[in-house]
Coordinates of C-alpha atoms in Angstrom, one line a residue:
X1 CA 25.1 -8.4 -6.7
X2 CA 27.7 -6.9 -4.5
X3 CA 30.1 -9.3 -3.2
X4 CA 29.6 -9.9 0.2
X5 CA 25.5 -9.1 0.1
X6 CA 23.5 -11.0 1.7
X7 CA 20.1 -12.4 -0.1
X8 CA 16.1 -11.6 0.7
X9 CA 13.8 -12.8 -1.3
X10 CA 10.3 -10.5 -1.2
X11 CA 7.5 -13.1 -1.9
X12 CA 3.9 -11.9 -2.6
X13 CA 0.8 -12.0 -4.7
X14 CA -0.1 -9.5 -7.5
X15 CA 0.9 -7.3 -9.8
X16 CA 4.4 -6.6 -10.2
X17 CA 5.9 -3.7 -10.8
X18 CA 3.7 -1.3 -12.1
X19 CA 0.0 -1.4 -10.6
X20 CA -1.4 -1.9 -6.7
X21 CA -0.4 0.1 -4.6
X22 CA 1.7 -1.9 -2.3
X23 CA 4.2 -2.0 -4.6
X24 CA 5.5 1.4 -3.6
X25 CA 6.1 -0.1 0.0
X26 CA 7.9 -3.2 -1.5
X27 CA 10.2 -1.2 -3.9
X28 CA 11.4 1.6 -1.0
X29 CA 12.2 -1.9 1.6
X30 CA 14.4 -3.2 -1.7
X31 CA 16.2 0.1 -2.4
X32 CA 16.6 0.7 1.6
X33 CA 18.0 -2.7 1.9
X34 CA 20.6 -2.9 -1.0
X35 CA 22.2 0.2 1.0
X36 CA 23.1 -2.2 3.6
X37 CA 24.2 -4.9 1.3
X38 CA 21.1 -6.4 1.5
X39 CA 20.2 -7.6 -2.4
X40 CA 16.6 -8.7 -3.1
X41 CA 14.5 -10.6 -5.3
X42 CA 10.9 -10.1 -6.3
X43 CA 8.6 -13.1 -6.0
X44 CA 5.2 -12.6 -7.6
X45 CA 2.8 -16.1 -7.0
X46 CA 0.4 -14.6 -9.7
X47 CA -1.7 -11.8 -11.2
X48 CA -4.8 -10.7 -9.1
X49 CA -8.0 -9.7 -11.1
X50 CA -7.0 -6.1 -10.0
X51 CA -4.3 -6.4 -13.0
X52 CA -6.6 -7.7 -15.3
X53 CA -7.1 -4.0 -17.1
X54 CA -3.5 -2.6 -16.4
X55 CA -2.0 -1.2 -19.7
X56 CA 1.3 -1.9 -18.9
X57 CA 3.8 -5.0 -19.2
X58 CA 5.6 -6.6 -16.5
X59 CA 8.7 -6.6 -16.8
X60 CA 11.8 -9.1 -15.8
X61 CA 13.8 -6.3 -13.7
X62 CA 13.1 -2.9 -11.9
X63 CA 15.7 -0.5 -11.4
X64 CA 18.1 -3.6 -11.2
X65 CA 16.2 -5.9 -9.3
X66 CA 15.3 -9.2 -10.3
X67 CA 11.0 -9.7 -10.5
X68 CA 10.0 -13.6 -10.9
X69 CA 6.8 -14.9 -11.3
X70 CA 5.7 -18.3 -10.4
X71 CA 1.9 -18.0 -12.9
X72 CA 3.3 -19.3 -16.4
X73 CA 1.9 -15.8 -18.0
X74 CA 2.4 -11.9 -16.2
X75 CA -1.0 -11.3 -17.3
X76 CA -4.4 -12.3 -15.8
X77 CA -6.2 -14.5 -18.0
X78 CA -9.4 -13.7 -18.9
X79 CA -11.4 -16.7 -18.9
X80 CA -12.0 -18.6 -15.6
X81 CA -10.7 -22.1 -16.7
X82 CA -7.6 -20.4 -17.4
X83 CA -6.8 -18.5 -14.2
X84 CA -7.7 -22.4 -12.3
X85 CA -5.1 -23.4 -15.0
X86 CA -2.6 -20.3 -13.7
X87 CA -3.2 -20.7 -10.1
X88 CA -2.4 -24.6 -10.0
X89 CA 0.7 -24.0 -12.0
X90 CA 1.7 -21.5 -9.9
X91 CA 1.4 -23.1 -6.8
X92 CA 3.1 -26.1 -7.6
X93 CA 5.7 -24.0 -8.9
X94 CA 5.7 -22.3 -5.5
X95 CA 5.8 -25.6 -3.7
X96 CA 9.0 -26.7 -5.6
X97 CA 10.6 -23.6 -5.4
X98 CA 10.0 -23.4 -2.0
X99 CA 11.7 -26.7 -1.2
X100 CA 14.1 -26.9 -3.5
X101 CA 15.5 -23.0 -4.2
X102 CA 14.2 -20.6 -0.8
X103 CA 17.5 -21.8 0.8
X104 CA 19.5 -20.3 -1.2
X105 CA 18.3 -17.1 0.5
X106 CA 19.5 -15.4 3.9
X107 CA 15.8 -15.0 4.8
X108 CA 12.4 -14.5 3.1
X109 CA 9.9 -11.6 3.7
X110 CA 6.1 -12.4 3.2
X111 CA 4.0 -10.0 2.6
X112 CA 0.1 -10.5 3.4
X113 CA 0.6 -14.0 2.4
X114 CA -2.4 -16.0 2.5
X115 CA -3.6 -19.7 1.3
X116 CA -4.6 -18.5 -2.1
X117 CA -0.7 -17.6 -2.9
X118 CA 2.0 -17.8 -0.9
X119 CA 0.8 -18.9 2.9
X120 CA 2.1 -22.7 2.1
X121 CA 5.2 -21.8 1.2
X122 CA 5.8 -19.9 4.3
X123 CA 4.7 -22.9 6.1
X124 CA 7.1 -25.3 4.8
X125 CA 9.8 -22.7 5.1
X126 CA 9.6 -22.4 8.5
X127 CA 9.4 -26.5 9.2
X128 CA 12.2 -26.3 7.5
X129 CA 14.2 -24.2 9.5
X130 CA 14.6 -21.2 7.6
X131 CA 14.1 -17.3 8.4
X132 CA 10.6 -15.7 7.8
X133 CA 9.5 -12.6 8.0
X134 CA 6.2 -11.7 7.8
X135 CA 4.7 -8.2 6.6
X136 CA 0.8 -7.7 7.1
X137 CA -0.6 -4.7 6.5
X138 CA -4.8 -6.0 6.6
X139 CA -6.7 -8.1 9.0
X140 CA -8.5 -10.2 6.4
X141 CA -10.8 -12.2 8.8
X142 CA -12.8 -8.9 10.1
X143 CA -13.7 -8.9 6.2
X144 CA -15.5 -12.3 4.8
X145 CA -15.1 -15.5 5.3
X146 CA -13.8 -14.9 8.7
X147 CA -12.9 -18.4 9.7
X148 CA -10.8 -19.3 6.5
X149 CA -9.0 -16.0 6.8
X150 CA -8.6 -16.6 11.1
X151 CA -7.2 -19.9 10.1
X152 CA -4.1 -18.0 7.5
X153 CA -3.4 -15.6 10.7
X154 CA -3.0 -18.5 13.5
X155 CA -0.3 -20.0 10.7
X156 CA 1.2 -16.6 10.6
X157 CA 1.3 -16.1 14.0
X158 CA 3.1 -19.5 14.9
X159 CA 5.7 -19.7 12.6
X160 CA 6.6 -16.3 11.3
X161 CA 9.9 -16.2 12.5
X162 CA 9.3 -12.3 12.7
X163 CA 6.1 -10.8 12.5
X164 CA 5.9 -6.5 11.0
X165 CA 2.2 -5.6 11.3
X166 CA 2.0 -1.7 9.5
X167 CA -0.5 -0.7 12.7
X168 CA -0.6 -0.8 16.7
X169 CA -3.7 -2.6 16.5
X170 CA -3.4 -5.2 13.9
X171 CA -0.1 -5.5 16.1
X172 CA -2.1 -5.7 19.4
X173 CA -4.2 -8.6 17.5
X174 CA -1.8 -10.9 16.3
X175 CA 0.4 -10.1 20.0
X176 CA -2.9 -12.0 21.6
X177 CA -1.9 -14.9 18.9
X178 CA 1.7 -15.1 19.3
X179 CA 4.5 -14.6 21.7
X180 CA 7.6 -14.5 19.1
X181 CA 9.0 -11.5 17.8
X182 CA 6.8 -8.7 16.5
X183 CA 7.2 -5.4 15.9
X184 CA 5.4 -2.7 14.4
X185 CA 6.3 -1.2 11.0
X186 CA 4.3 1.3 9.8
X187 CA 4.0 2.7 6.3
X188 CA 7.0 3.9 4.9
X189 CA 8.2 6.8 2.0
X190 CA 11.1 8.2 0.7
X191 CA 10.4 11.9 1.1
X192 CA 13.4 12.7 -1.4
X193 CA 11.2 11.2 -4.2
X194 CA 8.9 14.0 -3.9
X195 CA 11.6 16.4 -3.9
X196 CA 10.9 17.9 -7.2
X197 CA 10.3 21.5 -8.1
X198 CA 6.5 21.1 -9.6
X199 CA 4.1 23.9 -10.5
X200 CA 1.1 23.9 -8.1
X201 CA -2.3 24.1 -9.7
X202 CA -4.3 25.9 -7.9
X203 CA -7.4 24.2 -6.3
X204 CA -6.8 21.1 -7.9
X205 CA -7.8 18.5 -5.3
X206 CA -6.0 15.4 -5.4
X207 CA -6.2 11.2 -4.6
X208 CA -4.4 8.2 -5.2
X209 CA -5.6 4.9 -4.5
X210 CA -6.9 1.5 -5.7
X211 CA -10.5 2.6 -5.6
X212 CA -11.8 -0.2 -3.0
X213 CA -15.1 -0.3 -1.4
X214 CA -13.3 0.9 1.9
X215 CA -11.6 3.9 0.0
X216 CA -15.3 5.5 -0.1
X217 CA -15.1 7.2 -3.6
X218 CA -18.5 8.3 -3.0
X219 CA -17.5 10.1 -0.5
X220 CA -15.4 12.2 -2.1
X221 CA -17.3 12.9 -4.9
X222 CA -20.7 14.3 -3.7
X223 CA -18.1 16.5 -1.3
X224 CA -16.6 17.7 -3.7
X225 CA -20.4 18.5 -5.5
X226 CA -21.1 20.0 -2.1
X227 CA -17.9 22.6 -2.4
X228 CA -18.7 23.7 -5.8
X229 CA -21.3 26.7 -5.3
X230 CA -18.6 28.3 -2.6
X231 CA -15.6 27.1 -4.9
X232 CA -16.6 26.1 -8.7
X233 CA -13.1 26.4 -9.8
X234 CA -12.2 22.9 -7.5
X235 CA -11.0 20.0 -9.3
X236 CA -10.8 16.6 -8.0
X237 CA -7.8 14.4 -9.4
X238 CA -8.5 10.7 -9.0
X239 CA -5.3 8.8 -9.8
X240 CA -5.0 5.2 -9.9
X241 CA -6.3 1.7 -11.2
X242 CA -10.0 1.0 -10.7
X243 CA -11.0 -2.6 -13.0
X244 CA -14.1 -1.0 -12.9
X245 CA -13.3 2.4 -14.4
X246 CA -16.2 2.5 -16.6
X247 CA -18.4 2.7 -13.3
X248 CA -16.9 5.2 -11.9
X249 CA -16.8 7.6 -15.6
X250 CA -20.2 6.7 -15.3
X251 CA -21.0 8.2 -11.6
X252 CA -19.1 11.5 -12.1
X253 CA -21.1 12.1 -15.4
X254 CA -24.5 11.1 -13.7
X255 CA -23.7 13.8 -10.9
X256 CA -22.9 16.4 -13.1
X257 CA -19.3 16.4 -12.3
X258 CA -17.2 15.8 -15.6
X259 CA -15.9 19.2 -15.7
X260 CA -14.5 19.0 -12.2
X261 CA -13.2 15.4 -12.1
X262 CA -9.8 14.3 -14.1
X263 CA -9.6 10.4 -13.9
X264 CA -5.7 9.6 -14.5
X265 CA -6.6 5.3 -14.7
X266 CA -3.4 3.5 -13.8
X267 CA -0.1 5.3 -14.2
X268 CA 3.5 4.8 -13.8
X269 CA 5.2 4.6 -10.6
X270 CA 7.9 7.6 -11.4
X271 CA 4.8 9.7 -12.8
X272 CA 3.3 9.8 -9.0
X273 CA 5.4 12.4 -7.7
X274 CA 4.3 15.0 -10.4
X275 CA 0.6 14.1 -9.8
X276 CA 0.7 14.7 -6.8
X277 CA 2.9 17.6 -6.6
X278 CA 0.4 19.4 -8.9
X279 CA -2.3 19.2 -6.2
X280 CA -2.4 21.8 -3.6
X281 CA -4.7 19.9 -1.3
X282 CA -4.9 15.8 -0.9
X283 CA -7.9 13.5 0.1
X284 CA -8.1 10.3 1.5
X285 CA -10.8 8.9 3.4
X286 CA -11.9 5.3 4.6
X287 CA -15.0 3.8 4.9
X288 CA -16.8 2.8 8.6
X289 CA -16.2 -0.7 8.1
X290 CA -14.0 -2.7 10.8
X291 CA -11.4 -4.1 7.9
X292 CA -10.4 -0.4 7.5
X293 CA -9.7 -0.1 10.8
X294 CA -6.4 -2.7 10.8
X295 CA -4.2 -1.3 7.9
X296 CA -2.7 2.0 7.3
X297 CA -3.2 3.7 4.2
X298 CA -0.1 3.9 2.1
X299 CA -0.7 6.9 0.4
X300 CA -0.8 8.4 3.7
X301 CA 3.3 8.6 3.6
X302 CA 3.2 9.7 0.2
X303 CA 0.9 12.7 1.1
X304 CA 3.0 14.3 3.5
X305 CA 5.6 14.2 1.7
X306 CA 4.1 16.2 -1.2
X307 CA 4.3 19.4 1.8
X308 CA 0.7 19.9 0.9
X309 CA -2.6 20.2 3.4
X310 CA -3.9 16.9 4.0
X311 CA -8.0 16.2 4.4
X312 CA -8.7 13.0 5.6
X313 CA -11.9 11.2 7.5
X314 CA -12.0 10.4 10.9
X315 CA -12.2 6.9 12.8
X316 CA -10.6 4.3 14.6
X317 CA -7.3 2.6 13.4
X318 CA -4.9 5.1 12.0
X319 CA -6.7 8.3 12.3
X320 CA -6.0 8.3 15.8
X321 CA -2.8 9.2 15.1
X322 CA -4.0 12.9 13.8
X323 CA -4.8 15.9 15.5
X324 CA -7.4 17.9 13.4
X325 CA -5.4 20.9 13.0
X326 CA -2.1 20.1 13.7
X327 CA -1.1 17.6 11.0
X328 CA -4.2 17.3 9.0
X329 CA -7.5 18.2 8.5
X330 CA -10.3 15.4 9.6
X331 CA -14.0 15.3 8.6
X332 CA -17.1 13.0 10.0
X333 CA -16.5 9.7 8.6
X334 CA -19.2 8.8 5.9
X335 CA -20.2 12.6 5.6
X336 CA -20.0 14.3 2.6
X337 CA -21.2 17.3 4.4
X338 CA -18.4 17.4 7.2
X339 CA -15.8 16.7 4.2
X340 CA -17.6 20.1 2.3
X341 CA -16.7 22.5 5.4
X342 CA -13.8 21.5 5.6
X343 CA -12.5 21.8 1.9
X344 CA -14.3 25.2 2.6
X345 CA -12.3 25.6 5.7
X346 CA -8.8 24.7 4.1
X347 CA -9.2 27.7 1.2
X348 CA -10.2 30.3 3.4
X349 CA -7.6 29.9 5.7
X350 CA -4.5 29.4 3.6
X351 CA -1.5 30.4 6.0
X352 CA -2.9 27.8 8.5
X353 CA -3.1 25.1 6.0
X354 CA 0.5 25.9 5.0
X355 CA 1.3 25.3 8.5
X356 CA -1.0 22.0 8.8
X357 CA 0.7 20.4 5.4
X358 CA 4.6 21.6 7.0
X359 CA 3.7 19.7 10.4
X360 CA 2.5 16.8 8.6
X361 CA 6.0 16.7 6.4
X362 CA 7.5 16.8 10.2
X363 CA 5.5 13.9 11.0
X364 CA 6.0 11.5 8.5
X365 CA 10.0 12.3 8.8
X366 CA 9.9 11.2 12.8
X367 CA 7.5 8.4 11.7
X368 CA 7.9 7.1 8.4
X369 CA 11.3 7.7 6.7
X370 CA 12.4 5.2 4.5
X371 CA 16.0 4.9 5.2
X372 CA 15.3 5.1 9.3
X373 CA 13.0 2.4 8.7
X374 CA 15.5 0.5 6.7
X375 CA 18.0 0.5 9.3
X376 CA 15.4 -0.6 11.5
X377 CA 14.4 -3.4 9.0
X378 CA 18.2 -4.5 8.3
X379 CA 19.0 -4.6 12.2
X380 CA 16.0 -6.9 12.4
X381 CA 17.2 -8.8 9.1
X382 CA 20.5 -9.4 11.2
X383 CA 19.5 -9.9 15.0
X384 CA 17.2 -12.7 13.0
X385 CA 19.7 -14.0 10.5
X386 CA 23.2 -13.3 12.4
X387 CA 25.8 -10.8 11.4

């Protein structure tokens, strides 16, 4: 550490720190800090069954960062007696860490924490006087078991010292809960990553995600089945880790698609880039439920700053943001049929899609830079903590 640094320790549940796709967001807030002689520490309270599959180790450092885990294994057990066995551990591990070792720490940033990890800790830490901040990118009570989860939020709300929802109206709901300090802080990227000079492939279709029920694969597939008598050269990449892969082989065999889809399964964080570069048109699309509506796709960032057109479905939340047209492309939410015309749309009209993709670059460097949003962050860290 440099001398003179001051300390944050980034406390979370999960996978750490290859695998779900919030680690991307945690590792650009690390890097963007230690610029401004911020140094932090990784705090995982234990695997999540979306690890359980993931083909690689987790490792004791990234890129010189320290990565602790409170679970007495980085792997998720298989057997059900064991993960009870891992989660007690863990949380009693948590619980002395937390009184014991957090103060060693300028502040400590939570991220989605909730009672099934790390919500406790947060708790005590803030009876105890210290700094908490609190990142929440999901309103987990419009999902099930709404009470338990409204019951994590009003803790949250009261003592986060300060509160980062990732979108205006996950903001708006916990500003109905709270009067302390919260402001918004949306998804974030480091556009230089995806400076790289990559050969485009044409029509090659691509998404990245954790392959969720509100990430509406489906969707993507039978539009994609839908584009194929006007364009049966499209390919659709689907990158990331589903626990469920065999499902999803599965599908794209039963609909006739396993010439046009290329399933990636989990890969490494540095390969992303490259993926994604090689696309020359990117999906995303969310579901109609209302849990979708709170966060703010991640991938989002990452998109525009591939340069290339993005497609993505309409709705409330995030897509309100977008102007069909002007930074992406937007299709009827749920409709494979919409999503078709507009893949259609996108390769017969190639200069305007060139234009679309540029605009969205433009956006998510006025919106979601990672080293304006790490000054941001550190000015916060120091109006909180002093200077």
């Amino acid at each position: 550490m440099a001398l003179g640094s001051r300390k944050l320790a980034i406390v979370f549940g999960g996978d750490f720190p290859e695998g779900n796709t919030k680690n991307a967001r945690l590792k650009i807030i690390a890097q963007e800090l230690q610029k401004h002689r911020w140094q932090s520490t990784f705090y995982s309270a234990m695997p999540y069954r979306f690890s359980k599959n993931l083909p690689f180790s987790q490792p004791k450092y990234w890129e010189g960062f320290t990565i602790r885990y409170f679970s007495i294994t980085r792997k998720y057990p298989a057997y059900f007696a064991l993960r009870i066995g891992q989660a007690v551990v863990a949380h009693m591990h948590i619980l002395w860490w937390t009184i014991f070792s957090a103060h060693r720490y300028d502040a400590l940033f939570y991220y989605n924490p909730r009672w099934s990890d790390t919500l406790l800790s947060l708790y005590i830490n803030s009876l105890l006087g210290r700094k908490v901040l609190v990142n929440q990118t999901e309103l987990f009570s419009s999902g099930v078991n709404p009470k338990w989860h409204e019951s994590e939020e009003r803790v949250i709300a009261n003592r986060a010292t300060v509160l980062l929802p990732i979108s205006t109206k996950l903001m708006r709901h916990f500003q109905t809960l709270r009067n302390n300090e919260t402001y918004l802080f949306p998804i974030i990227v480091n556009t230089d990553r995806f400076d790289l000079l990559v050969k485009e492939q044409p029509f090659l279709m691509g998404y990245i995600g954790s392959f969720a029920s509100k990430d509406g694969i489906d969707v993507l597939l039978e539009g994609l089945k839908k584009s194929l008598p006007r364009y049966p050269q499209l390919t659709l990449r689907l990158i990331g880790h589903n626990p469920e892969m065999y499902r999803l082989e599965e599908k794209v065999i039963a609909m006739g698609l396993h010439e046009n889809v290329e399933i990636t399964g989990t890969v490494k964080y540095e390969a992303i880039p490259r993926l994604l570069l090689e696309c020359d048109t990117l999906l995303m699309n969310r579901d109609d439920s209302h849990f979708s509506t709170y966060g703010y796709p991640i991938k989002l960032g990452e998109y525009f700053a591939c340069k290339k057109p993005v497609i993505m479905s309409e709705g409330k939340g995030f897509s309100e943001d977008y102007e069909d047209g002007n930074q992406v492309y937007t299709y009827a939410i749920n409709d494979a049929q919409s999503l078709a015309e507009k893949i259609q749309y996108r390769y017969t009209h190639v200069e305007e899609s060139e234009a679309v993709a540029l605009r969205g670059y433009h956006y998510a460097k006025d919106h979601f830079d990672g080293a304006k949003l790490g000054l941001f962050l550190v000015d916060i860290l120091e109006k909180t903590c002093g200077k």
